[in-house]
CSV table of C-alpha atoms in Angstrom, one decimal:
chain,number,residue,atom,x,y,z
A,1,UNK,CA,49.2,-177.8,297.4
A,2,UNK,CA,51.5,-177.7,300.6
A,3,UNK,CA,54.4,-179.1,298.6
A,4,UNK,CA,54.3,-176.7,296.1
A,5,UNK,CA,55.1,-173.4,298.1
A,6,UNK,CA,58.5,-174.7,298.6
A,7,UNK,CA,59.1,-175.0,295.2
A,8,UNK,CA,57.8,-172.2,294.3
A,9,UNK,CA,59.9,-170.3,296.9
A,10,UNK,CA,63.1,-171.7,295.5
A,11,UNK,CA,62.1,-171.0,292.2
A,12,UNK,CA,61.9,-167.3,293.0
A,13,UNK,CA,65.0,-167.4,294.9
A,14,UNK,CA,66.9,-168.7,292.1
A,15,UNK,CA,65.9,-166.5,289.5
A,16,UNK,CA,66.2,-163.5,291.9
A,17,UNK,CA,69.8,-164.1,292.2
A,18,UNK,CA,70.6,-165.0,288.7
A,19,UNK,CA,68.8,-161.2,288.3
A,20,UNK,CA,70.9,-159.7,290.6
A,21,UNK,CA,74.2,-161.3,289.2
A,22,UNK,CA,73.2,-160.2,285.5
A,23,UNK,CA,72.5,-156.5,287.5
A,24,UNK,CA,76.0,-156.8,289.0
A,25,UNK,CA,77.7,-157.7,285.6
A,26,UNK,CA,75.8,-155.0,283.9
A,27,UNK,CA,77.0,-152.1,286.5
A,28,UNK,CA,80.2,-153.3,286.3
A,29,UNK,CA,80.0,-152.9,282.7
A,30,UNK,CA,78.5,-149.8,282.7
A,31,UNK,CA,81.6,-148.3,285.3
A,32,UNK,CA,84.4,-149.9,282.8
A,33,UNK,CA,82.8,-147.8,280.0
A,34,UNK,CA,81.9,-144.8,281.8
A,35,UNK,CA,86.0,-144.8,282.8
A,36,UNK,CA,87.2,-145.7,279.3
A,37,UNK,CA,84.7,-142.8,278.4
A,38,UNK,CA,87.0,-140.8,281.0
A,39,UNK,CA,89.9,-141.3,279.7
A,40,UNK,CA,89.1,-140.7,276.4
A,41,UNK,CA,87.2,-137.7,277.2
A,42,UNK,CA,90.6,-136.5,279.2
A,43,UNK,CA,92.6,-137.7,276.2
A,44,UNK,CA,90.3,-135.5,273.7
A,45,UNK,CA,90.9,-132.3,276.5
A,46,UNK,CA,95.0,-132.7,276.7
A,47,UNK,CA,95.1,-132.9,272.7
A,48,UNK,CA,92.4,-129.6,272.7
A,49,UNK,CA,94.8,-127.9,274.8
A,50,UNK,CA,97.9,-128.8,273.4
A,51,UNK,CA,96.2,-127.2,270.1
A,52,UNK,CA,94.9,-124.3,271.8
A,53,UNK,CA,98.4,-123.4,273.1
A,54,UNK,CA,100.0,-124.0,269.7
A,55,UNK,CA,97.3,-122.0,267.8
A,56,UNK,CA,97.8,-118.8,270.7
A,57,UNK,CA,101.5,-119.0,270.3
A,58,UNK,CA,100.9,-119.2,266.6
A,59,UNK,CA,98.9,-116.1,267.1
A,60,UNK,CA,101.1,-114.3,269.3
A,61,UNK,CA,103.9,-115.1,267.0
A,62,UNK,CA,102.0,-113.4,263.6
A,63,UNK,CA,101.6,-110.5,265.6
A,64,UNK,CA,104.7,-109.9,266.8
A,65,UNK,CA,105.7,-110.6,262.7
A,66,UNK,CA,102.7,-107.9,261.9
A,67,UNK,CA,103.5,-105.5,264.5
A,68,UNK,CA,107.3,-105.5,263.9
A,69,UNK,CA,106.1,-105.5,259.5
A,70,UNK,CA,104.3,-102.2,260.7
A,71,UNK,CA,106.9,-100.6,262.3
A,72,UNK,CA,109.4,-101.0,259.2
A,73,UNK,CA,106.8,-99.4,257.1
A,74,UNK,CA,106.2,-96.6,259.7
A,75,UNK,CA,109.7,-96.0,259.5
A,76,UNK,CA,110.5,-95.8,255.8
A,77,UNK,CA,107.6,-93.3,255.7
A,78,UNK,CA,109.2,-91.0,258.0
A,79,UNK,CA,112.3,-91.9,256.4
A,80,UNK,CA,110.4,-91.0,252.8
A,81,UNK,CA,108.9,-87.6,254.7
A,82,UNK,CA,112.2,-86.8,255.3
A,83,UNK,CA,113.7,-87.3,252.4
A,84,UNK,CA,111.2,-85.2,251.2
A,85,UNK,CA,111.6,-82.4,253.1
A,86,UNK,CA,115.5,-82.4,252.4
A,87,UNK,CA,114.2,-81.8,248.8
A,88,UNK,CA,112.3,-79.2,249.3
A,89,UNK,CA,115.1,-77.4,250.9
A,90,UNK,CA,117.3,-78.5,248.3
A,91,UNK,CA,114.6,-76.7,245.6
A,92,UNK,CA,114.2,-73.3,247.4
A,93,UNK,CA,118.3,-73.4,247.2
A,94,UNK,CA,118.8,-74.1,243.6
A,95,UNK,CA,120.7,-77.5,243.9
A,96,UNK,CA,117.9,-79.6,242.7
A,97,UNK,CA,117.9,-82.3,239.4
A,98,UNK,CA,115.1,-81.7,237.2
A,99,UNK,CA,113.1,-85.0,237.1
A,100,UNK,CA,112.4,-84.4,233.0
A,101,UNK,CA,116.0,-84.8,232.5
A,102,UNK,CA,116.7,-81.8,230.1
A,103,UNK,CA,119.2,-80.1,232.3
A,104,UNK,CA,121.1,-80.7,235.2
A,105,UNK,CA,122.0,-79.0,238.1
A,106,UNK,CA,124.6,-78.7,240.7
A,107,UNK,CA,123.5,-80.6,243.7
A,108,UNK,CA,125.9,-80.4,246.1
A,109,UNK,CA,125.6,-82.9,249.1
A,110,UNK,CA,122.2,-83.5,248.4
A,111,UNK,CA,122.4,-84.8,245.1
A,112,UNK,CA,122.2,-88.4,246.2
A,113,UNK,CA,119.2,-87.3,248.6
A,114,UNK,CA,117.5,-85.7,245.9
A,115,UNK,CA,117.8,-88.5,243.1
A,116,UNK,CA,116.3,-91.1,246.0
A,117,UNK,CA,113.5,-89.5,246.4
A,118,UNK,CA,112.8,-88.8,242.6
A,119,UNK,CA,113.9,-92.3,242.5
A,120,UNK,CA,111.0,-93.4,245.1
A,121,UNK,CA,108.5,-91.2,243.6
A,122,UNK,CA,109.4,-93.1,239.9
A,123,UNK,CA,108.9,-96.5,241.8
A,124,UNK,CA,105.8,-95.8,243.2
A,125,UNK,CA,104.4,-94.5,239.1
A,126,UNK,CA,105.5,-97.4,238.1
A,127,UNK,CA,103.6,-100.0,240.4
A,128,UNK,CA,100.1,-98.1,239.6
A,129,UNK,CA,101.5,-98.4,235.7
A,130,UNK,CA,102.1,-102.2,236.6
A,131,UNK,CA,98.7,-102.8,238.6
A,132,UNK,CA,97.0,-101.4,235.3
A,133,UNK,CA,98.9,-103.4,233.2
A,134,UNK,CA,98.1,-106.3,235.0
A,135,UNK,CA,94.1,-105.8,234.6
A,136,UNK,CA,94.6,-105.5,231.4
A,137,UNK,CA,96.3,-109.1,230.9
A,138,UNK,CA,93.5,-110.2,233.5
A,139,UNK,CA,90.7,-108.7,231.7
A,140,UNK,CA,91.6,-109.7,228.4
A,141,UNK,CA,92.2,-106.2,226.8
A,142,UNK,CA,92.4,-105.6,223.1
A,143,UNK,CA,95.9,-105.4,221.6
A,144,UNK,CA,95.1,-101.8,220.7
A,145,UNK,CA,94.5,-101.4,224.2
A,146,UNK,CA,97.0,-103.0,225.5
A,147,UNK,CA,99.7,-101.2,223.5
A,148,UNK,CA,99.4,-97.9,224.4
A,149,UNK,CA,99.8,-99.3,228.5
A,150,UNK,CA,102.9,-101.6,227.4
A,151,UNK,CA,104.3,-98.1,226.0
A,152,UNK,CA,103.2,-96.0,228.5
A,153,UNK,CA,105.3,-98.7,230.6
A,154,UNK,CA,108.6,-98.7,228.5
A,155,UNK,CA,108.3,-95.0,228.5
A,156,UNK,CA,108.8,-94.9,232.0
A,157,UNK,CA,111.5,-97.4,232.0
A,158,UNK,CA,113.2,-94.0,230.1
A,159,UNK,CA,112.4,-91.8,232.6
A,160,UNK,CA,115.0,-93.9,235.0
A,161,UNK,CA,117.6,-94.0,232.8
A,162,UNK,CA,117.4,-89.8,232.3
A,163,UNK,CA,117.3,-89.6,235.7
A,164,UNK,CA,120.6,-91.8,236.3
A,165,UNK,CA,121.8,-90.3,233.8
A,166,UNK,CA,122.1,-86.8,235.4
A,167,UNK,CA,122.6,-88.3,238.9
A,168,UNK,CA,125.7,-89.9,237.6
A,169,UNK,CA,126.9,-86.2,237.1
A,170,UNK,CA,126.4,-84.8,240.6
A,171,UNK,CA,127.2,-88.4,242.4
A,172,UNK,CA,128.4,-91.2,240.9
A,173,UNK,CA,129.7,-93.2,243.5
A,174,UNK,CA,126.0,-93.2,245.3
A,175,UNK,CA,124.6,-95.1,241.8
A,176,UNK,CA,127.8,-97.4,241.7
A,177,UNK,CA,127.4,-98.0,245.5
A,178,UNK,CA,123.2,-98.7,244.7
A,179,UNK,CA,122.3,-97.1,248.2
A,180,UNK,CA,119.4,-96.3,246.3
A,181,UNK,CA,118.2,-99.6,246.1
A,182,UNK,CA,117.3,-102.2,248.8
A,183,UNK,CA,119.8,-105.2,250.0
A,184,UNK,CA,118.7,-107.7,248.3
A,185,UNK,CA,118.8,-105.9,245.1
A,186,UNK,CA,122.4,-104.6,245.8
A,187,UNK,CA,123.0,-108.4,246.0
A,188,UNK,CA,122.7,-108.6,242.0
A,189,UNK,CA,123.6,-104.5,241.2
A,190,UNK,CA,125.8,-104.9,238.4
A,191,UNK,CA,127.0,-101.1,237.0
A,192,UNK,CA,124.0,-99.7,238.7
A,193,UNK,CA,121.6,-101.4,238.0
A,194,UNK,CA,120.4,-105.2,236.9
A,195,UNK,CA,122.3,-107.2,234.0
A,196,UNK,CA,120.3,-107.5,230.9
A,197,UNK,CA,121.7,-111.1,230.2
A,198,UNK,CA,120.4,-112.2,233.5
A,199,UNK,CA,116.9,-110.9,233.1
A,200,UNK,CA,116.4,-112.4,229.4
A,201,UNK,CA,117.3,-115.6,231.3
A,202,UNK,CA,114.5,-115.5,233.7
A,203,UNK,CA,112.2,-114.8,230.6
A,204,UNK,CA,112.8,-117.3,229.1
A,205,UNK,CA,110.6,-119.6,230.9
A,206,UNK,CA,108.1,-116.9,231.6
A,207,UNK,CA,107.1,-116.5,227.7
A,208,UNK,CA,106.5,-120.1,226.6
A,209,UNK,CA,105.3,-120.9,223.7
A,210,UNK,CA,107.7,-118.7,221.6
A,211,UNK,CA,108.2,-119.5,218.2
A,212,UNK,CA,111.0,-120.9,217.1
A,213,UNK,CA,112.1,-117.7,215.2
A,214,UNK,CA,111.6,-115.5,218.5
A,215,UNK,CA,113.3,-117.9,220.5
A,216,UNK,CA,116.6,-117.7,218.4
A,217,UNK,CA,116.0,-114.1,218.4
A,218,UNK,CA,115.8,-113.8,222.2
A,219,UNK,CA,118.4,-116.2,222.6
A,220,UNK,CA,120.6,-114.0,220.2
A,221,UNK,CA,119.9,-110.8,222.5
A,222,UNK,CA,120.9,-112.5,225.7
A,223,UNK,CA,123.8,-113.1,224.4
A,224,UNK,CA,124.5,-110.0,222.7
A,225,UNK,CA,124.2,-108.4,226.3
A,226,UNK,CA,126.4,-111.1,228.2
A,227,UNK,CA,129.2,-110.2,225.5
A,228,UNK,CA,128.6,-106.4,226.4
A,229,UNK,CA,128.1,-106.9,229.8
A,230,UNK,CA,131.4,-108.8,230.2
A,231,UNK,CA,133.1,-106.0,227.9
A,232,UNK,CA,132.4,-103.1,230.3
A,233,UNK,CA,133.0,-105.2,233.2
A,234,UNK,CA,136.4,-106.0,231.6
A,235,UNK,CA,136.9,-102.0,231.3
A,236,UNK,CA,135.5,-100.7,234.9
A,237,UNK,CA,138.2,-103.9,235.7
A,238,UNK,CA,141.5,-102.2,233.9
A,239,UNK,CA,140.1,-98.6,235.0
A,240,UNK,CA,140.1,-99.8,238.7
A,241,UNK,CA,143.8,-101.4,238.4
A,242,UNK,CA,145.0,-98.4,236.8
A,243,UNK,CA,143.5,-96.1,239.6
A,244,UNK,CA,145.2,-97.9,241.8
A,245,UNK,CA,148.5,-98.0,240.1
A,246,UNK,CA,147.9,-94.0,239.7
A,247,UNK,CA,147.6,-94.1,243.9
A,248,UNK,CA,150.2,-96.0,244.6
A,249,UNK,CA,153.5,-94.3,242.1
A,250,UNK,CA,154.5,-92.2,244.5
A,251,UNK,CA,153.3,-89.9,247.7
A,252,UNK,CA,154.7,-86.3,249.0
A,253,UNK,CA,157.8,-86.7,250.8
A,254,UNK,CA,158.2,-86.1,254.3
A,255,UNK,CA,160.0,-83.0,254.0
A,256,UNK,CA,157.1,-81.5,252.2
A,257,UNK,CA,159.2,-79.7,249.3
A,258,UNK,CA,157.9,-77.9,246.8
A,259,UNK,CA,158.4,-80.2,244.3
A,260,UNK,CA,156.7,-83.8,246.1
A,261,UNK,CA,153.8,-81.4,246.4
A,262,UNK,CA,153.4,-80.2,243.1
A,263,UNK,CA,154.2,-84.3,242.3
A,264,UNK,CA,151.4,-85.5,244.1
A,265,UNK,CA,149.0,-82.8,243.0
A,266,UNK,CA,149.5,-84.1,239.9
A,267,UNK,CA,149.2,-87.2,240.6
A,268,UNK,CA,145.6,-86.8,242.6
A,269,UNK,CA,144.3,-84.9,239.0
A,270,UNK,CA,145.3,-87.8,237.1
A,271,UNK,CA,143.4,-89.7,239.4
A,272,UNK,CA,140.5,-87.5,239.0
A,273,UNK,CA,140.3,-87.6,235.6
A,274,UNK,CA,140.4,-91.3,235.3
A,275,UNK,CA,137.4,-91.2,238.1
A,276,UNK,CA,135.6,-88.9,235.6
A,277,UNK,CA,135.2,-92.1,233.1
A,278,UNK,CA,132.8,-93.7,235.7
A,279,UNK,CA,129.9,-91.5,234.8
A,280,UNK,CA,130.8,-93.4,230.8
A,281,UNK,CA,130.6,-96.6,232.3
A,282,UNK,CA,126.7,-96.0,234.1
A,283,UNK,CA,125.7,-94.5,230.9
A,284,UNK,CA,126.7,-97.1,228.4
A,285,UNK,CA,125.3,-100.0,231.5
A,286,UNK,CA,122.1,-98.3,231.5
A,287,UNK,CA,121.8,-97.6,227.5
A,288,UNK,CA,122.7,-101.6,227.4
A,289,UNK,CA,119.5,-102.0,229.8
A,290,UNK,CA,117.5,-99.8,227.6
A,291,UNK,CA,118.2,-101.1,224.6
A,292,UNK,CA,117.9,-104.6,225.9
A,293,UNK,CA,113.9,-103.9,226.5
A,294,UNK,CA,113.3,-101.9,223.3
A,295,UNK,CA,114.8,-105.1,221.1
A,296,UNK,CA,112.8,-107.7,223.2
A,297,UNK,CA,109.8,-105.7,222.6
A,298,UNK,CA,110.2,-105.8,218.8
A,299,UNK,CA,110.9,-109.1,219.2
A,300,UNK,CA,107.5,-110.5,221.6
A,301,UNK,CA,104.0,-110.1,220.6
A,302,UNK,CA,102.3,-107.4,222.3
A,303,UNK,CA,100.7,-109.9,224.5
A,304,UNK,CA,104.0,-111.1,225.3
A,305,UNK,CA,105.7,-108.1,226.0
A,306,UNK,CA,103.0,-107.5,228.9
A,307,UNK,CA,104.0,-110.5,230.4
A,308,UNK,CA,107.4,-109.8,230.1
A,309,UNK,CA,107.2,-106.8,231.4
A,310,UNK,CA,104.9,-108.1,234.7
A,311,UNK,CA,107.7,-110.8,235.2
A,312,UNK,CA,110.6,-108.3,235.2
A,313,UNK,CA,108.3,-106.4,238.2
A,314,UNK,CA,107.4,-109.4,239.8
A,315,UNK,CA,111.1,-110.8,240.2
A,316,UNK,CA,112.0,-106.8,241.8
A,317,UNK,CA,109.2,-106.8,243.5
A,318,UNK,CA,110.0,-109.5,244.7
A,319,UNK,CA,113.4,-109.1,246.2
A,320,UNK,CA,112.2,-105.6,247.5
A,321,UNK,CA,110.1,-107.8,249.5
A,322,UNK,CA,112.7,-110.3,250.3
A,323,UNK,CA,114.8,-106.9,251.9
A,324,UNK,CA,111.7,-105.9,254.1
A,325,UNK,CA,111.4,-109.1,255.6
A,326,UNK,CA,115.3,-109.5,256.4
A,327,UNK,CA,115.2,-106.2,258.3
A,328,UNK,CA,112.1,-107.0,260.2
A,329,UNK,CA,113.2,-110.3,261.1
A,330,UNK,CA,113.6,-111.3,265.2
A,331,UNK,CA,116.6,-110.5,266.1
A,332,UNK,CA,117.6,-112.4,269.8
């Protein structure tokens, strides 16, 4: 019995340091963790940030967008209000174009004023004809249905064209110029207004499956127009070199006789009358475009012909809101 408590005491002091050694290895463990767990918590809180800063500047950059979006509407409103008001002046004086295109008067200076804003009030008819064309298609509507909204829509495409049509009287120049229109759409004005060839081309794609007897037919149209297109182009071409060669013949003289005067009047009413063939040109362009959408109506399905008629708003639409994001773009 007395040789066994030293044993026994060595015993427990081994095992108490091998316990405290597996304690040390474990703490140490435990601190290498908890700073990996650190790091990989500060890791975790950079990365949050960084996203936090990029989705606040992603923020503060949409608003700016929506706030500056705003403000280009706010200002074609008062712009629209204004125009508006001009018109009703222009009414109460007698120099206003009827809108139903039986008669014509004079305008004055404000005949480009008034045709924009019977222009703007046309374009706004025609979205609500184009968002109820549209649930039609969506909806599924009956043919019967359906047809009366497709005419109702090429109806108003006729309305336009009257309405150019007696513009072109009072102020040609502002249709050839199409100040009327937004940038982007100037970008492709042709005669004052789109080119037929161009938007058959775009259809094309749109109005798969045709049959093979509509797609010779539509293929037959567009060309049709290009060979028109390119014959009044070739005309406003010779009428614009001719002008100029009117212009240029001769001036007064510097002494200011009677007779370089009464040459040069002469010469400024030739000029004039060969400007008076403009308002021919924007009439035969637009009856082009007119035509161009009664034929390709014959020729589609009414179906079809609603979908046309979506894709030629859609691709307008479209640039209108190409122009509205150019002018509201940051400038530095």
């Amino acid at each position: 019995m007395a040789d066994a408590s030293p044993i026994t005491d060595i015993s427990t002091d081994g095992d108490t340091d091998e316990k405290n050694q597996r304690f040390d290895r474990n703490q140490s463990s435990a601190l290498v963790a908890s700073d990996s767990s650190d790091r990989s918590k500060d890791k975790l809180d950079q990365k949050s940030l960084r996203r936090l800063a990029q989705n606040r500047e992603a923020a503060r950059k949409s608003r700016l967008r929506k706030k500056a979006y705003v403000q280009q509407l706010e200002s074609s409103r008062l712009k629209l209000t204004q125009l508006e008001q001009e018109l009703q002046r222009a009414r109460q004086q007698g120099i206003f174009i009827s809108s139903s295109g039986d008669q014509a008067h004079s305008m004055s200076g404000n005949g480009a004023m008034a045709f924009d804003v019977e222009y703007a009030r046309w374009l706004d008819d025609h979205n609500r004809q184009i968002s109820e064309l549209r649930a039609a298609v969506n909806s599924h509507a009956g043919d019967a249905e359906l047809r009366i909204i497709v005419d109702n829509v090429l109806a108003h495409y006729d309305e336009i064209f009257k309405l150019k049509s007696n513009a072109a009287k009072a102020d040609v120049f502002h249709l050839l110029s199409g100040m009327w229109k937004t940038p982007a759409e100037r970008c492709f004005l042709w005669l004052g207004g789109f080119r037929s060839s161009e938007v058959l081309k775009l259809l094309m794609n749109q109005l798969e499956p045709l049959t093979e007897q509509q797609l010779l037919s539509v293929t037959n149209l567009q060309q049709s127009s290009q060979q028109a297109e390119d014959a009044l182009s070739q005309g406003m071409e010779a009428l614009q070199q001719s002008l100029a060669e009117t212009l240029s013949s001769g001036s007064p003289g510097s002494s200011g006789s009677s007779g370089n005067v009464a040459n040069y009047m002469g010469q400024m009413a030739m000029a004039m009358g060969k400007l008076g063939t403009l308002e021919g040109f924007i009439r035969q362009a637009d009856n082009l475009r007119q035509q161009t959408l009664q034929q390709l109506h014959r020729i589609l399905t009414t179906h079809q012909s609603a979908r046309a008629l979506l894709a030629i708003h859609d691709y307008f639409s479209r640039l209108r809101a190409l122009s509205s994001l150019w002018l509201a773009r940051p400038r530095e």
